[in-house]
JSON list of C-alpha atoms in Angstrom, two decimals:
[
{"chain": "K", "resi": 1, "resn": "MET", "atom": "CA", "xyz": [-2.33, -76.32, -27.03]},
{"chain": "K", "resi": 2, "resn": "ASN", "atom": "CA", "xyz": [0.73, -77.50, -25.17]},
{"chain": "K", "resi": 3, "resn": "ALA", "atom": "CA", "xyz": [-0.71, -80.55, -23.39]},
{"chain": "K", "resi": 4, "resn": "PRO", "atom": "CA", "xyz": [1.52, -82.65, -21.14]},
{"chain": "K", "resi": 5, "resn": "ALA", "atom": "CA", "xyz": [2.98, -85.86, -22.48]},
{"chain": "K", "resi": 6, "resn": "PRO", "atom": "CA", "xyz": [1.00, -88.98, -21.51]},
{"chain": "K", "resi": 7, "resn": "ASP", "atom": "CA", "xyz": [3.73, -90.35, -19.22]},
{"chain": "K", "resi": 8, "resn": "ARG", "atom": "CA", "xyz": [3.59, -87.15, -17.14]},
{"chain": "K", "resi": 9, "resn": "ARG", "atom": "CA", "xyz": [-0.11, -87.47, -16.53]},
{"chain": "K", "resi": 10, "resn": "ALA", "atom": "CA", "xyz": [-1.44, -88.49, -13.14]},
{"chain": "K", "resi": 11, "resn": "SER", "atom": "CA", "xyz": [-1.99, -92.24, -13.03]},
{"chain": "K", "resi": 12, "resn": "ASP", "atom": "CA", "xyz": [-5.48, -91.78, -11.59]},
{"chain": "K", "resi": 13, "resn": "ALA", "atom": "CA", "xyz": [-6.69, -89.29, -14.19]},
{"chain": "K", "resi": 14, "resn": "PHE", "atom": "CA", "xyz": [-10.36, -89.50, -15.23]},
{"chain": "K", "resi": 15, "resn": "PRO", "atom": "CA", "xyz": [-10.80, -90.05, -18.15]},
{"chain": "K", "resi": 16, "resn": "PRO", "atom": "CA", "xyz": [-7.43, -90.42, -19.98]},
{"chain": "K", "resi": 17, "resn": "ASP", "atom": "CA", "xyz": [-6.29, -87.28, -21.75]},
{"chain": "K", "resi": 18, "resn": "GLY", "atom": "CA", "xyz": [-6.34, -88.46, -25.34]},
{"chain": "K", "resi": 19, "resn": "ARG", "atom": "CA", "xyz": [-4.16, -85.58, -26.54]},
{"chain": "K", "resi": 20, "resn": "GLY", "atom": "CA", "xyz": [-1.11, -86.34, -24.53]},
{"chain": "K", "resi": 21, "resn": "SER", "atom": "CA", "xyz": [-13.54, -59.10, -0.89]},
{"chain": "K", "resi": 22, "resn": "GLU", "atom": "CA", "xyz": [-9.90, -58.24, -1.58]},
{"chain": "K", "resi": 23, "resn": "THR", "atom": "CA", "xyz": [-7.69, -57.60, -4.56]},
{"chain": "K", "resi": 24, "resn": "ARG", "atom": "CA", "xyz": [-9.15, -57.28, -8.02]},
{"chain": "K", "resi": 25, "resn": "THR", "atom": "CA", "xyz": [-7.98, -59.69, -10.67]},
{"chain": "K", "resi": 26, "resn": "PRO", "atom": "CA", "xyz": [-8.93, -60.51, -14.26]},
{"chain": "K", "resi": 27, "resn": "GLY", "atom": "CA", "xyz": [-10.66, -63.79, -14.94]},
{"chain": "K", "resi": 28, "resn": "ARG", "atom": "CA", "xyz": [-13.44, -65.51, -16.80]},
{"chain": "K", "resi": 29, "resn": "TYR", "atom": "CA", "xyz": [-16.10, -65.54, -14.11]},
{"chain": "K", "resi": 30, "resn": "ALA", "atom": "CA", "xyz": [-17.90, -62.44, -15.30]},
{"chain": "K", "resi": 31, "resn": "SER", "atom": "CA", "xyz": [-17.98, -63.70, -18.88]},
{"chain": "K", "resi": 32, "resn": "GLY", "atom": "CA", "xyz": [-20.95, -65.42, -20.47]},
{"chain": "K", "resi": 33, "resn": "ARG", "atom": "CA", "xyz": [-20.47, -68.71, -18.63]},
{"chain": "K", "resi": 34, "resn": "TYR", "atom": "CA", "xyz": [-18.04, -70.11, -16.12]},
{"chain": "K", "resi": 35, "resn": "ALA", "atom": "CA", "xyz": [-18.28, -73.71, -17.32]},
{"chain": "K", "resi": 36, "resn": "SER", "atom": "CA", "xyz": [-21.60, -73.73, -19.25]},
{"chain": "K", "resi": 37, "resn": "GLU", "atom": "CA", "xyz": [-23.82, -74.75, -16.36]},
{"chain": "K", "resi": 38, "resn": "GLY", "atom": "CA", "xyz": [-24.29, -78.13, -17.96]},
{"chain": "K", "resi": 39, "resn": "HIS", "atom": "CA", "xyz": [-27.87, -77.23, -18.90]},
{"chain": "K", "resi": 40, "resn": "GLY", "atom": "CA", "xyz": [-27.50, -76.07, -22.49]},
{"chain": "K", "resi": 41, "resn": "ALA", "atom": "CA", "xyz": [-28.38, -72.73, -24.02]},
{"chain": "K", "resi": 42, "resn": "GLU", "atom": "CA", "xyz": [-32.01, -72.89, -22.94]},
{"chain": "K", "resi": 43, "resn": "GLY", "atom": "CA", "xyz": [-31.09, -73.38, -19.31]},
{"chain": "K", "resi": 44, "resn": "TYR", "atom": "CA", "xyz": [-28.62, -70.52, -19.48]},
{"chain": "K", "resi": 45, "resn": "VAL", "atom": "CA", "xyz": [-31.20, -68.12, -20.91]},
{"chain": "K", "resi": 46, "resn": "SER", "atom": "CA", "xyz": [-33.87, -69.03, -18.33]},
{"chain": "K", "resi": 47, "resn": "GLU", "atom": "CA", "xyz": [-31.59, -69.17, -15.28]},
{"chain": "K", "resi": 48, "resn": "ARG", "atom": "CA", "xyz": [-32.20, -66.48, -12.69]},
{"chain": "K", "resi": 49, "resn": "VAL", "atom": "CA", "xyz": [-29.36, -65.08, -10.60]},
{"chain": "K", "resi": 50, "resn": "ASP", "atom": "CA", "xyz": [-28.81, -62.53, -7.86]},
{"chain": "K", "resi": 51, "resn": "TYR", "atom": "CA", "xyz": [-27.11, -59.21, -8.55]},
{"chain": "K", "resi": 52, "resn": "VAL", "atom": "CA", "xyz": [-25.18, -57.49, -5.78]},
{"chain": "K", "resi": 53, "resn": "ASP", "atom": "CA", "xyz": [-23.85, -54.04, -4.99]},
{"chain": "K", "resi": 54, "resn": "PRO", "atom": "CA", "xyz": [-20.10, -53.30, -4.55]},
{"chain": "K", "resi": 55, "resn": "ARG", "atom": "CA", "xyz": [-20.38, -54.52, -0.94]},
{"chain": "K", "resi": 56, "resn": "ASP", "atom": "CA", "xyz": [-21.72, -57.91, -2.10]},
{"chain": "K", "resi": 57, "resn": "ARG", "atom": "CA", "xyz": [-25.25, -57.27, -0.86]},
{"chain": "K", "resi": 58, "resn": "VAL", "atom": "CA", "xyz": [-28.08, -58.73, -2.94]},
{"chain": "K", "resi": 59, "resn": "VAL", "atom": "CA", "xyz": [-30.21, -55.92, -4.32]},
{"chain": "K", "resi": 60, "resn": "ALA", "atom": "CA", "xyz": [-31.82, -57.39, -7.47]},
{"chain": "K", "resi": 61, "resn": "GLN", "atom": "CA", "xyz": [-32.58, -60.58, -9.35]},
{"chain": "K", "resi": 62, "resn": "GLY", "atom": "CA", "xyz": [-32.86, -61.21, -13.05]},
{"chain": "K", "resi": 63, "resn": "GLY", "atom": "CA", "xyz": [-32.25, -63.50, -15.97]},
{"chain": "K", "resi": 64, "resn": "ARG", "atom": "CA", "xyz": [-28.64, -64.47, -16.28]},
{"chain": "K", "resi": 65, "resn": "ALA", "atom": "CA", "xyz": [-28.44, -63.93, -20.04]},
{"chain": "K", "resi": 66, "resn": "SER", "atom": "CA", "xyz": [-29.61, -60.32, -19.76]},
{"chain": "K", "resi": 67, "resn": "GLY", "atom": "CA", "xyz": [-26.69, -59.27, -17.56]},
{"chain": "K", "resi": 68, "resn": "PRO", "atom": "CA", "xyz": [-26.65, -57.18, -14.38]},
{"chain": "K", "resi": 69, "resn": "PRO", "atom": "CA", "xyz": [-28.17, -53.70, -14.13]},
{"chain": "K", "resi": 70, "resn": "ALA", "atom": "CA", "xyz": [-25.70, -50.81, -14.25]},
{"chain": "K", "resi": 71, "resn": "GLY", "atom": "CA", "xyz": [-23.44, -50.69, -11.20]},
{"chain": "K", "resi": 72, "resn": "LEU", "atom": "CA", "xyz": [-24.31, -54.20, -9.99]},
{"chain": "K", "resi": 73, "resn": "LEU", "atom": "CA", "xyz": [-22.28, -57.41, -10.11]},
{"chain": "K", "resi": 74, "resn": "ARG", "atom": "CA", "xyz": [-22.88, -61.13, -10.49]},
{"chain": "K", "resi": 75, "resn": "ARG", "atom": "CA", "xyz": [-21.81, -63.71, -7.93]},
{"chain": "K", "resi": 76, "resn": "TYR", "atom": "CA", "xyz": [-19.84, -66.88, -8.65]},
{"chain": "K", "resi": 77, "resn": "ALA", "atom": "CA", "xyz": [-18.82, -69.80, -6.44]},
{"chain": "K", "resi": 78, "resn": "ALA", "atom": "CA", "xyz": [-16.04, -72.28, -7.12]},
{"chain": "K", "resi": 79, "resn": "THR", "atom": "CA", "xyz": [-14.08, -75.02, -5.35]},
{"chain": "K", "resi": 80, "resn": "VAL", "atom": "CA", "xyz": [-10.47, -76.16, -5.46]},
{"chain": "K", "resi": 81, "resn": "CYS", "atom": "CA", "xyz": [-10.40, -79.89, -4.71]},
{"chain": "K", "resi": 82, "resn": "THR", "atom": "CA", "xyz": [-7.42, -81.83, -3.41]},
{"chain": "K", "resi": 83, "resn": "ASP", "atom": "CA", "xyz": [-6.82, -85.44, -2.47]},
{"chain": "K", "resi": 84, "resn": "HIS", "atom": "CA", "xyz": [-5.35, -86.72, 0.78]},
{"chain": "K", "resi": 85, "resn": "ALA", "atom": "CA", "xyz": [-1.87, -86.62, -0.75]},
{"chain": "K", "resi": 86, "resn": "GLY", "atom": "CA", "xyz": [-2.15, -82.87, -1.31]},
{"chain": "K", "resi": 87, "resn": "ARG", "atom": "CA", "xyz": [-2.54, -83.07, -5.07]},
{"chain": "K", "resi": 88, "resn": "VAL", "atom": "CA", "xyz": [-4.96, -80.67, -6.75]},
{"chain": "K", "resi": 89, "resn": "LEU", "atom": "CA", "xyz": [-7.76, -81.71, -9.08]},
{"chain": "K", "resi": 90, "resn": "LEU", "atom": "CA", "xyz": [-6.98, -80.29, -12.50]},
{"chain": "K", "resi": 91, "resn": "TYR", "atom": "CA", "xyz": [-9.37, -80.54, -15.41]},
{"chain": "K", "resi": 92, "resn": "ARG", "atom": "CA", "xyz": [-9.45, -79.59, -19.08]},
{"chain": "K", "resi": 93, "resn": "ARG", "atom": "CA", "xyz": [-12.49, -77.84, -20.44]},
{"chain": "K", "resi": 94, "resn": "THR", "atom": "CA", "xyz": [-14.13, -79.14, -23.59]},
{"chain": "K", "resi": 95, "resn": "ALA", "atom": "CA", "xyz": [-13.33, -77.68, -26.99]},
{"chain": "K", "resi": 96, "resn": "SER", "atom": "CA", "xyz": [-16.93, -76.46, -27.22]},
{"chain": "K", "resi": 97, "resn": "ALA", "atom": "CA", "xyz": [-16.89, -74.53, -23.93]},
{"chain": "K", "resi": 98, "resn": "PRO", "atom": "CA", "xyz": [-18.17, -70.97, -24.52]},
{"chain": "K", "resi": 99, "resn": "ALA", "atom": "CA", "xyz": [-15.39, -69.48, -22.39]},
{"chain": "K", "resi": 100, "resn": "TYR", "atom": "CA", "xyz": [-11.75, -70.63, -22.38]},
{"chain": "K", "resi": 101, "resn": "PRO", "atom": "CA", "xyz": [-12.29, -73.74, -24.54]},
{"chain": "K", "resi": 102, "resn": "ASP", "atom": "CA", "xyz": [-9.61, -76.43, -24.22]},
{"chain": "K", "resi": 103, "resn": "HIS", "atom": "CA", "xyz": [-8.02, -74.67, -21.22]},
{"chain": "K", "resi": 104, "resn": "TYR", "atom": "CA", "xyz": [-6.93, -76.30, -17.98]},
{"chain": "K", "resi": 105, "resn": "ASP", "atom": "CA", "xyz": [-8.40, -75.11, -14.67]},
{"chain": "K", "resi": 106, "resn": "VAL", "atom": "CA", "xyz": [-8.59, -76.02, -10.97]},
{"chain": "K", "resi": 107, "resn": "LEU", "atom": "CA", "xyz": [-11.74, -74.05, -10.16]},
{"chain": "K", "resi": 108, "resn": "VAL", "atom": "CA", "xyz": [-14.95, -76.05, -10.38]},
{"chain": "K", "resi": 109, "resn": "GLY", "atom": "CA", "xyz": [-17.92, -73.73, -10.18]},
{"chain": "K", "resi": 110, "resn": "GLY", "atom": "CA", "xyz": [-20.41, -71.39, -11.75]},
{"chain": "K", "resi": 111, "resn": "ALA", "atom": "CA", "xyz": [-22.96, -68.65, -11.17]},
{"chain": "K", "resi": 112, "resn": "VAL", "atom": "CA", "xyz": [-24.80, -68.31, -7.86]},
{"chain": "K", "resi": 113, "resn": "ARG", "atom": "CA", "xyz": [-28.52, -68.64, -8.56]},
{"chain": "K", "resi": 114, "resn": "SER", "atom": "CA", "xyz": [-31.25, -66.48, -7.06]},
{"chain": "K", "resi": 115, "resn": "GLY", "atom": "CA", "xyz": [-31.71, -67.29, -3.39]},
{"chain": "K", "resi": 116, "resn": "GLU", "atom": "CA", "xyz": [-28.54, -69.39, -3.14]},
{"chain": "K", "resi": 117, "resn": "GLU", "atom": "CA", "xyz": [-25.65, -68.81, -0.79]},
{"chain": "K", "resi": 118, "resn": "TYR", "atom": "CA", "xyz": [-22.10, -69.18, -2.10]},
{"chain": "K", "resi": 119, "resn": "ARG", "atom": "CA", "xyz": [-21.57, -72.50, -0.34]},
{"chain": "K", "resi": 120, "resn": "ALA", "atom": "CA", "xyz": [-24.82, -73.97, -1.66]},
{"chain": "K", "resi": 121, "resn": "ALA", "atom": "CA", "xyz": [-23.85, -72.95, -5.19]},
{"chain": "K", "resi": 122, "resn": "ALA", "atom": "CA", "xyz": [-20.41, -74.52, -4.77]},
{"chain": "K", "resi": 123, "resn": "LEU", "atom": "CA", "xyz": [-21.96, -77.79, -3.59]},
{"chain": "K", "resi": 124, "resn": "ARG", "atom": "CA", "xyz": [-24.40, -77.80, -6.50]},
{"chain": "K", "resi": 125, "resn": "GLU", "atom": "CA", "xyz": [-21.59, -77.30, -9.01]},
{"chain": "K", "resi": 126, "resn": "LEU", "atom": "CA", "xyz": [-19.56, -80.16, -7.50]},
{"chain": "K", "resi": 127, "resn": "ARG", "atom": "CA", "xyz": [-22.59, -82.39, -7.90]},
{"chain": "K", "resi": 128, "resn": "GLU", "atom": "CA", "xyz": [-23.42, -81.31, -11.45]},
{"chain": "K", "resi": 129, "resn": "GLU", "atom": "CA", "xyz": [-19.90, -81.29, -12.87]},
{"chain": "K", "resi": 130, "resn": "LEU", "atom": "CA", "xyz": [-18.10, -84.03, -10.92]},
{"chain": "K", "resi": 131, "resn": "GLY", "atom": "CA", "xyz": [-20.86, -86.22, -9.50]},
{"chain": "K", "resi": 132, "resn": "TRP", "atom": "CA", "xyz": [-20.07, -85.53, -5.85]},
{"chain": "K", "resi": 133, "resn": "GLU", "atom": "CA", "xyz": [-23.43, -85.53, -4.08]},
{"chain": "K", "resi": 134, "resn": "GLN", "atom": "CA", "xyz": [-21.90, -84.39, -0.79]},
{"chain": "K", "resi": 135, "resn": "ALA", "atom": "CA", "xyz": [-18.72, -82.58, 0.19]},
{"chain": "K", "resi": 136, "resn": "PRO", "atom": "CA", "xyz": [-18.25, -82.79, 3.97]},
{"chain": "K", "resi": 137, "resn": "GLY", "atom": "CA", "xyz": [-15.71, -80.30, 5.24]},
{"chain": "K", "resi": 138, "resn": "LEU", "atom": "CA", "xyz": [-16.13, -77.84, 2.36]},
{"chain": "K", "resi": 139, "resn": "THR", "atom": "CA", "xyz": [-14.79, -74.48, 3.55]},
{"chain": "K", "resi": 140, "resn": "GLU", "atom": "CA", "xyz": [-14.48, -70.99, 2.12]},
{"chain": "K", "resi": 141, "resn": "ALA", "atom": "CA", "xyz": [-10.87, -70.08, 1.28]},
{"chain": "K", "resi": 142, "resn": "TYR", "atom": "CA", "xyz": [-11.20, -66.52, -0.01]},
{"chain": "K", "resi": 143, "resn": "ARG", "atom": "CA", "xyz": [-13.51, -64.08, -1.73]},
{"chain": "K", "resi": 144, "resn": "LEU", "atom": "CA", "xyz": [-12.55, -61.36, -4.16]},
{"chain": "K", "resi": 145, "resn": "ARG", "atom": "CA", "xyz": [-13.91, -59.04, -6.76]},
{"chain": "K", "resi": 146, "resn": "VAL", "atom": "CA", "xyz": [-13.05, -60.06, -10.32]},
{"chain": "K", "resi": 147, "resn": "ASP", "atom": "CA", "xyz": [-13.05, -57.38, -13.01]},
{"chain": "K", "resi": 148, "resn": "ASP", "atom": "CA", "xyz": [-13.45, -58.58, -16.56]},
{"chain": "K", "resi": 149, "resn": "PRO", "atom": "CA", "xyz": [-14.10, -56.95, -19.95]},
{"chain": "K", "resi": 150, "resn": "HIS", "atom": "CA", "xyz": [-17.52, -58.67, -19.94]},
{"chain": "K", "resi": 151, "resn": "GLY", "atom": "CA", "xyz": [-18.48, -57.35, -16.52]},
{"chain": "K", "resi": 152, "resn": "ALA", "atom": "CA", "xyz": [-17.54, -57.67, -12.87]},
{"chain": "K", "resi": 153, "resn": "CYS", "atom": "CA", "xyz": [-18.41, -60.22, -10.21]},
{"chain": "K", "resi": 154, "resn": "PHE", "atom": "CA", "xyz": [-17.64, -61.47, -6.74]},
{"chain": "K", "resi": 155, "resn": "LEU", "atom": "CA", "xyz": [-15.95, -64.87, -6.75]},
{"chain": "K", "resi": 156, "resn": "THR", "atom": "CA", "xyz": [-15.88, -67.03, -3.64]},
{"chain": "K", "resi": 157, "resn": "VAL", "atom": "CA", "xyz": [-13.38, -69.89, -3.73]},
{"chain": "K", "resi": 158, "resn": "HIS", "atom": "CA", "xyz": [-13.82, -72.93, -1.49]},
{"chain": "K", "resi": 159, "resn": "ARG", "atom": "CA", "xyz": [-11.52, -75.83, -0.63]},
{"chain": "K", "resi": 160, "resn": "TRP", "atom": "CA", "xyz": [-12.42, -79.48, -0.24]},
{"chain": "K", "resi": 161, "resn": "VAL", "atom": "CA", "xyz": [-10.43, -82.68, 0.29]},
{"chain": "K", "resi": 162, "resn": "ALA", "atom": "CA", "xyz": [-12.05, -85.29, -1.94]},
{"chain": "K", "resi": 163, "resn": "ASP", "atom": "CA", "xyz": [-12.82, -88.63, -0.36]},
{"chain": "K", "resi": 164, "resn": "ARG", "atom": "CA", "xyz": [-13.82, -90.45, -3.56]},
{"chain": "K", "resi": 165, "resn": "ALA", "atom": "CA", "xyz": [-13.07, -90.43, -7.27]},
{"chain": "K", "resi": 166, "resn": "PRO", "atom": "CA", "xyz": [-14.89, -87.87, -9.43]},
{"chain": "K", "resi": 167, "resn": "ARG", "atom": "CA", "xyz": [-17.46, -88.78, -12.07]},
{"chain": "K", "resi": 168, "resn": "PRO", "atom": "CA", "xyz": [-17.01, -85.88, -14.49]},
{"chain": "K", "resi": 169, "resn": "ASP", "atom": "CA", "xyz": [-19.75, -84.70, -16.80]},
{"chain": "K", "resi": 170, "resn": "PRO", "atom": "CA", "xyz": [-18.30, -85.21, -20.33]},
{"chain": "K", "resi": 171, "resn": "GLY", "atom": "CA", "xyz": [-20.31, -82.24, -21.54]},
{"chain": "K", "resi": 172, "resn": "GLU", "atom": "CA", "xyz": [-18.29, -80.02, -19.22]},
{"chain": "K", "resi": 173, "resn": "ILE", "atom": "CA", "xyz": [-14.97, -81.77, -18.67]},
{"chain": "K", "resi": 174, "resn": "ALA", "atom": "CA", "xyz": [-12.76, -83.40, -21.30]},
{"chain": "K", "resi": 175, "resn": "TRP", "atom": "CA", "xyz": [-10.21, -84.76, -18.81]},
{"chain": "K", "resi": 176, "resn": "CYS", "atom": "CA", "xyz": [-9.44, -84.50, -15.12]},
{"chain": "K", "resi": 177, "resn": "GLY", "atom": "CA", "xyz": [-6.95, -85.89, -12.64]},
{"chain": "K", "resi": 178, "resn": "PHE", "atom": "CA", "xyz": [-5.09, -85.11, -9.42]},
{"chain": "K", "resi": 179, "resn": "VAL", "atom": "CA", "xyz": [-1.69, -83.54, -10.05]},
{"chain": "K", "resi": 180, "resn": "ALA", "atom": "CA", "xyz": [1.04, -81.89, -7.97]},
{"chain": "K", "resi": 181, "resn": "PRO", "atom": "CA", "xyz": [0.35, -78.16, -7.47]},
{"chain": "K", "resi": 182, "resn": "LEU", "atom": "CA", "xyz": [3.95, -77.43, -8.41]},
{"chain": "K", "resi": 183, "resn": "ALA", "atom": "CA", "xyz": [3.34, -78.88, -11.87]},
{"chain": "K", "resi": 184, "resn": "VAL", "atom": "CA", "xyz": [0.55, -76.37, -12.35]},
{"chain": "K", "resi": 185, "resn": "LEU", "atom": "CA", "xyz": [2.55, -73.46, -10.91]},
{"chain": "K", "resi": 186, "resn": "THR", "atom": "CA", "xyz": [5.55, -74.14, -13.14]},
{"chain": "K", "resi": 187, "resn": "GLY", "atom": "CA", "xyz": [3.59, -74.27, -16.37]},
{"chain": "K", "resi": 188, "resn": "GLY", "atom": "CA", "xyz": [3.26, -78.01, -16.79]},
{"chain": "K", "resi": 189, "resn": "TYR", "atom": "CA", "xyz": [-0.30, -77.62, -18.02]},
{"chain": "K", "resi": 190, "resn": "THR", "atom": "CA", "xyz": [-1.11, -74.94, -20.55]},
{"chain": "K", "resi": 191, "resn": "PRO", "atom": "CA", "xyz": [-3.10, -73.00, -21.47]},
{"chain": "K", "resi": 192, "resn": "LEU", "atom": "CA", "xyz": [-4.40, -72.39, -17.96]},
{"chain": "K", "resi": 193, "resn": "VAL", "atom": "CA", "xyz": [-7.39, -70.22, -17.06]},
{"chain": "K", "resi": 194, "resn": "PRO", "atom": "CA", "xyz": [-6.06, -67.04, -15.35]},
{"chain": "K", "resi": 195, "resn": "ALA", "atom": "CA", "xyz": [-8.35, -67.21, -12.31]},
{"chain": "K", "resi": 196, "resn": "GLY", "atom": "CA", "xyz": [-7.39, -70.86, -11.80]},
{"chain": "K", "resi": 197, "resn": "ALA", "atom": "CA", "xyz": [-3.71, -69.95, -11.92]},
{"chain": "K", "resi": 198, "resn": "GLU", "atom": "CA", "xyz": [-4.39, -67.25, -9.32]},
{"chain": "K", "resi": 199, "resn": "ALA", "atom": "CA", "xyz": [-6.13, -69.80, -7.08]},
{"chain": "K", "resi": 200, "resn": "VAL", "atom": "CA", "xyz": [-3.13, -72.15, -7.21]},
{"chain": "K", "resi": 201, "resn": "ARG", "atom": "CA", "xyz": [-0.76, -69.29, -6.33]},
{"chain": "K", "resi": 202, "resn": "ARG", "atom": "CA", "xyz": [-2.93, -68.29, -3.37]},
{"chain": "K", "resi": 203, "resn": "LEU", "atom": "CA", "xyz": [-3.64, -71.75, -1.97]},
{"chain": "K", "resi": 204, "resn": "PHE", "atom": "CA", "xyz": [-0.33, -73.49, -2.67]},
{"chain": "K", "resi": 205, "resn": "PRO", "atom": "CA", "xyz": [2.29, -70.77, -2.12]},
{"chain": "K", "resi": 206, "resn": "GLY", "atom": "CA", "xyz": [5.07, -73.18, -1.23]}
]
């Protein structure tokens, strides 16, 4: 992995990085796990999620591990967090992550559970992965269909300006810190999850 040199890292990184419905796009959200839900294999197997039709209407529920019925899609919610200086929260996934291990990403999120709305799922993921109990001002930025070799889903991306430091779950996040979006766009952090790269291009076009 081509990790950035320590002196290029954001000074307020947590913890220190010890190793110095619109267009369709590929991504990891339809794969086995977006982050790993932070609940272990047992939680993943027992988790129930909604399945939707191509118009994003809930038509069925089922166990997440079993996958959607033919013709239906999963739903995922994620958030791109920034600070008041306009820097984006970047994190590195753990080496044991079931999807995209050791990759950088800006999307914090996971599967929408049965009965949840996208926003509620996004808030839950912020709490579970980064310790933010509340996220006042959280807004939806865009929603798209993501096609993936493992299946298809609808992904809703939110934005939030963080008002306090994160408390990352070490089981999910190996490192995180606020960095300039340009550093992400120009390849300063690799490898980068494709859907996260797409989010940076969409939300920080300048």
